[in-house]
CSV table of C-alpha atoms in Angstrom, one decimal:
chain,number,residue,atom,x,y,z
K,11,ARG,CA,-125.1,-94.0,34.0
K,12,VAL,CA,-121.8,-94.7,36.5
K,13,LEU,CA,-119.5,-91.5,36.1
K,14,PHE,CA,-116.3,-92.5,37.7
K,15,ARG,CA,-114.5,-96.1,38.4
K,16,SER,CA,-114.6,-95.4,42.4
K,17,ASN,CA,-118.5,-94.8,42.2
K,18,ALA,CA,-119.2,-97.7,40.3
K,19,LEU,CA,-118.8,-100.2,42.9
K,20,TYR,CA,-121.5,-102.0,44.1
K,21,ALA,CA,-122.2,-104.3,47.4
K,22,SER,CA,-124.7,-107.3,48.2
K,23,GLU,CA,-127.0,-107.2,51.2
K,24,ASP,CA,-124.3,-109.8,52.4
K,25,GLY,CA,-121.4,-107.3,52.2
K,26,GLU,CA,-120.0,-108.6,48.9
K,27,VAL,CA,-118.4,-105.9,46.8
K,28,PHE,CA,-118.5,-106.1,42.9
K,29,ASP,CA,-116.0,-104.2,41.2
K,30,TYR,CA,-116.3,-104.1,37.5
K,31,PHE,CA,-114.1,-101.5,36.5
K,32,GLY,CA,-111.2,-101.3,39.1
K,33,GLY,CA,-113.1,-98.7,41.4
K,34,VAL,CA,-111.1,-100.2,44.7
K,35,VAL,CA,-107.9,-99.7,43.2
K,36,ASP,CA,-108.5,-96.4,42.2
K,37,LEU,CA,-109.8,-95.5,45.3
K,38,HIS,CA,-106.8,-96.7,47.1
K,39,ALA,CA,-104.6,-95.0,44.6
K,40,GLY,CA,-106.5,-91.2,45.0
K,41,HIS,CA,-107.0,-91.7,41.0
K,42,VAL,CA,-110.2,-90.2,39.4
K,43,ARG,CA,-111.0,-91.9,36.3
K,44,PHE,CA,-113.9,-91.9,33.9
K,45,VAL,CA,-116.0,-95.4,33.2
K,46,GLY,CA,-115.1,-95.8,29.6
K,47,ASP,CA,-114.1,-92.7,27.3
K,48,PRO,CA,-113.8,-89.5,29.1
K,49,LYS,CA,-115.1,-87.3,26.2
K,50,THR,CA,-118.0,-89.9,25.4
K,51,ARG,CA,-119.3,-89.7,29.4
K,52,ILE,CA,-118.5,-85.8,29.2
K,53,ARG,CA,-120.8,-85.2,26.7
K,54,GLU,CA,-123.7,-87.3,27.9
K,55,ASP,CA,-123.4,-84.4,31.1
K,56,TYR,CA,-120.9,-81.5,30.9
K,57,LEU,CA,-121.2,-80.9,34.5
K,58,ARG,CA,-119.2,-84.0,34.4
K,59,ILE,CA,-116.3,-81.7,33.8
K,60,LEU,CA,-116.8,-80.2,37.1
K,61,ARG,CA,-117.2,-83.2,38.7
K,62,LEU,CA,-114.0,-84.4,37.9
K,63,PHE,CA,-111.6,-81.4,39.5
K,64,ARG,CA,-114.3,-81.8,42.4
K,65,PHE,CA,-114.0,-85.5,42.9
K,66,HIS,CA,-110.4,-84.8,42.4
K,67,ALA,CA,-110.3,-82.3,45.1
K,68,TRP,CA,-111.9,-84.0,47.8
K,69,TYR,CA,-110.3,-87.7,46.7
K,70,GLY,CA,-107.7,-87.4,45.0
K,71,LYS,CA,-103.9,-88.1,45.1
K,72,GLY,CA,-101.1,-86.9,42.8
K,73,GLU,CA,-102.0,-85.5,39.2
K,74,ILE,CA,-105.0,-85.3,37.5
K,75,ASP,CA,-106.0,-87.9,35.1
K,76,ALA,CA,-104.3,-87.0,31.4
K,77,ASP,CA,-106.9,-88.8,29.6
K,78,ALA,CA,-109.6,-87.0,31.8
K,79,LEU,CA,-108.1,-83.7,31.6
K,80,ALA,CA,-107.3,-83.9,28.1
K,81,ALA,CA,-111.1,-84.7,27.3
K,82,ALA,CA,-112.2,-82.0,30.0
K,83,SER,CA,-110.0,-79.2,28.1
K,84,ALA,CA,-111.7,-80.3,24.6
K,85,GLU,CA,-115.3,-80.3,25.6
K,86,LYS,CA,-114.8,-77.1,28.2
K,87,SER,CA,-117.1,-75.2,25.8
K,88,GLY,CA,-119.9,-77.2,26.9
K,89,LEU,CA,-120.0,-75.9,29.8
K,90,LYS,CA,-121.8,-73.0,28.2
K,91,THR,CA,-124.9,-74.8,28.3
K,92,LEU,CA,-125.6,-75.7,31.9
K,93,SER,CA,-127.6,-73.8,34.2
K,94,GLY,CA,-125.5,-71.6,36.4
K,95,GLU,CA,-127.2,-73.1,39.3
K,96,ARG,CA,-125.6,-76.2,38.4
K,97,VAL,CA,-121.8,-74.7,37.7
K,98,GLN,CA,-122.3,-72.8,41.4
K,99,LYS,CA,-123.3,-75.8,43.0
K,100,GLU,CA,-120.1,-77.9,41.8
K,101,LEU,CA,-117.8,-75.0,42.0
K,102,LEU,CA,-118.5,-74.2,45.8
K,103,ARG,CA,-118.5,-78.1,46.5
K,104,LEU,CA,-115.1,-77.8,44.7
K,105,LEU,CA,-113.8,-74.9,46.7
K,106,GLU,CA,-114.8,-76.5,49.8
K,107,ALA,CA,-112.6,-79.2,49.8
K,108,LYS,CA,-109.6,-79.2,52.3
K,109,GLU,CA,-106.9,-78.6,49.5
K,110,PRO,CA,-108.9,-77.5,46.2
K,111,TRP,CA,-105.7,-75.6,44.7
K,112,PRO,CA,-104.7,-78.8,42.8
K,113,GLY,CA,-108.3,-79.2,41.3
K,114,LEU,CA,-108.3,-75.1,40.7
K,115,ALA,CA,-104.9,-75.1,38.9
K,116,ALA,CA,-105.5,-78.3,36.5
K,117,MET,CA,-108.4,-76.4,35.7
K,118,ALA,CA,-106.8,-73.0,34.9
K,119,GLN,CA,-104.4,-75.4,33.0
K,120,ALA,CA,-107.2,-77.1,31.0
K,121,GLY,CA,-108.7,-73.7,30.5
K,122,VAL,CA,-112.2,-74.6,32.4
K,123,LEU,CA,-111.5,-72.1,35.0
K,124,SER,CA,-111.8,-69.6,32.6
K,125,GLU,CA,-114.7,-70.5,30.3
K,126,LEU,CA,-116.8,-70.6,34.0
K,127,LEU,CA,-115.1,-67.0,35.2
K,128,PRO,CA,-113.7,-65.3,32.3
K,129,GLY,CA,-111.1,-62.8,32.9
K,130,SER,CA,-108.2,-62.2,35.2
K,131,LEU,CA,-108.3,-64.3,38.4
K,132,HIS,CA,-106.3,-64.5,41.1
K,133,LEU,CA,-105.2,-67.9,41.5
K,134,GLU,CA,-102.1,-66.9,43.8
K,135,ARG,CA,-104.6,-65.3,46.1
K,136,VAL,CA,-106.7,-68.1,46.6
K,137,ARG,CA,-103.6,-70.6,47.3
K,138,ARG,CA,-102.7,-68.3,50.2
K,139,LEU,CA,-106.3,-68.0,51.8
K,140,ILE,CA,-106.1,-71.5,51.8
K,141,ALA,CA,-102.7,-71.8,53.7
K,142,ILE,CA,-104.0,-69.0,56.3
K,143,GLU,CA,-107.5,-70.8,56.7
K,144,ALA,CA,-105.3,-74.1,57.3
K,145,ALA,CA,-102.9,-72.5,59.2
K,146,LEU,CA,-105.9,-71.0,62.0
K,147,SER,CA,-107.5,-74.0,61.5
K,148,ARG,CA,-110.4,-72.4,60.0
K,149,ARG,CA,-113.1,-74.3,58.3
K,150,PRO,CA,-112.8,-73.4,54.4
K,151,ASP,CA,-115.2,-70.7,53.1
K,152,ALA,CA,-116.3,-71.7,49.6
K,153,VAL,CA,-117.5,-68.3,48.9
K,154,LEU,CA,-114.6,-66.2,50.5
K,155,ARG,CA,-112.2,-68.4,48.1
K,156,LEU,CA,-114.4,-67.5,45.2
K,157,ALA,CA,-114.0,-63.8,45.9
K,158,ALA,CA,-110.2,-64.0,46.8
K,159,LEU,CA,-110.4,-65.6,43.0
K,160,LEU,CA,-112.0,-62.8,41.4
K,161,PRO,CA,-110.5,-59.2,40.7
K,162,ASP,CA,-111.0,-56.6,43.0
K,163,SER,CA,-114.7,-55.1,41.4
K,164,ILE,CA,-118.2,-54.9,42.8
K,165,GLU,CA,-119.0,-55.0,39.0
K,166,ARG,CA,-117.3,-58.1,38.5
K,167,ALA,CA,-118.3,-59.8,41.5
K,168,ARG,CA,-122.1,-59.0,40.9
K,169,GLN,CA,-121.5,-60.2,37.7
K,170,VAL,CA,-120.2,-63.6,38.9
K,171,ALA,CA,-123.2,-64.1,41.9
K,172,ASP,CA,-125.8,-63.2,38.9
K,173,ALA,CA,-124.3,-65.7,36.5
K,174,LEU,CA,-123.9,-68.5,39.2
K,175,LYS,CA,-127.8,-67.6,40.3
K,176,CYS,CA,-126.0,-67.1,43.7
K,177,SER,CA,-128.2,-66.8,47.0
K,178,ASN,CA,-128.9,-63.4,48.0
K,179,ALA,CA,-126.1,-64.0,50.9
K,180,ASP,CA,-123.7,-65.1,48.8
K,181,ARG,CA,-124.3,-62.4,46.3
K,182,GLU,CA,-123.8,-60.0,49.4
K,183,ARG,CA,-120.8,-61.6,50.6
K,184,LEU,CA,-119.2,-61.6,47.2
K,185,VAL,CA,-120.0,-58.0,46.6
K,186,GLU,CA,-118.7,-57.1,49.7
K,187,CYS,CA,-115.2,-58.4,48.9
K,188,GLY,CA,-115.1,-56.6,45.5
K,189,VAL,CA,-114.8,-53.3,47.0
K,190,SER,CA,-111.6,-52.0,45.9
K,191,ASP,CA,-110.2,-48.4,47.3
K,192,GLU,CA,-112.0,-46.9,44.5
K,193,ARG,CA,-115.0,-47.1,45.1
K,194,ILE,CA,-114.6,-45.4,49.0
K,195,GLY,CA,-114.3,-42.2,47.6
K,196,PRO,CA,-113.3,-39.2,49.1
K,197,ALA,CA,-113.4,-38.1,52.6
K,198,LEU,CA,-116.8,-36.4,53.8
């Protein structure tokens, strides 16, 4: 099934484009909209909630589609049915975007981010990290951005790494970033 109008484009061998849902217009305008009813598309596969935000981070312009955002918010509890690996893949791909901030802010607004990562999150710290990476012409670092989002807690970093089924290398990086002054202990 086709998910978004912009990925519902087809082309013949001779290059003729078939656009049945207004995908070309959406691509030019930077709109990420579901084909048909957003709730129906999401209920077919709850991972589509995360793909909405990822596609918006990579290809969207302006505000996220209001109907899609409302549907994502209404159906967010379905995210609990997804495997950690699937969630991790989409979340890291979103965080790899050059400018994931609007997507993250919309996820937070819709309650989707707290559904994935319960507890306190440092959204402003991620925003600052994105600005620093841009100022230094650094490539986006999805794992570092995820670590910046989490509280300064080794235990919390481990919990998130376990829940998302992170690779050993990514788990180690998250845990290292979760070190706080309280873990250092007294000087020897």
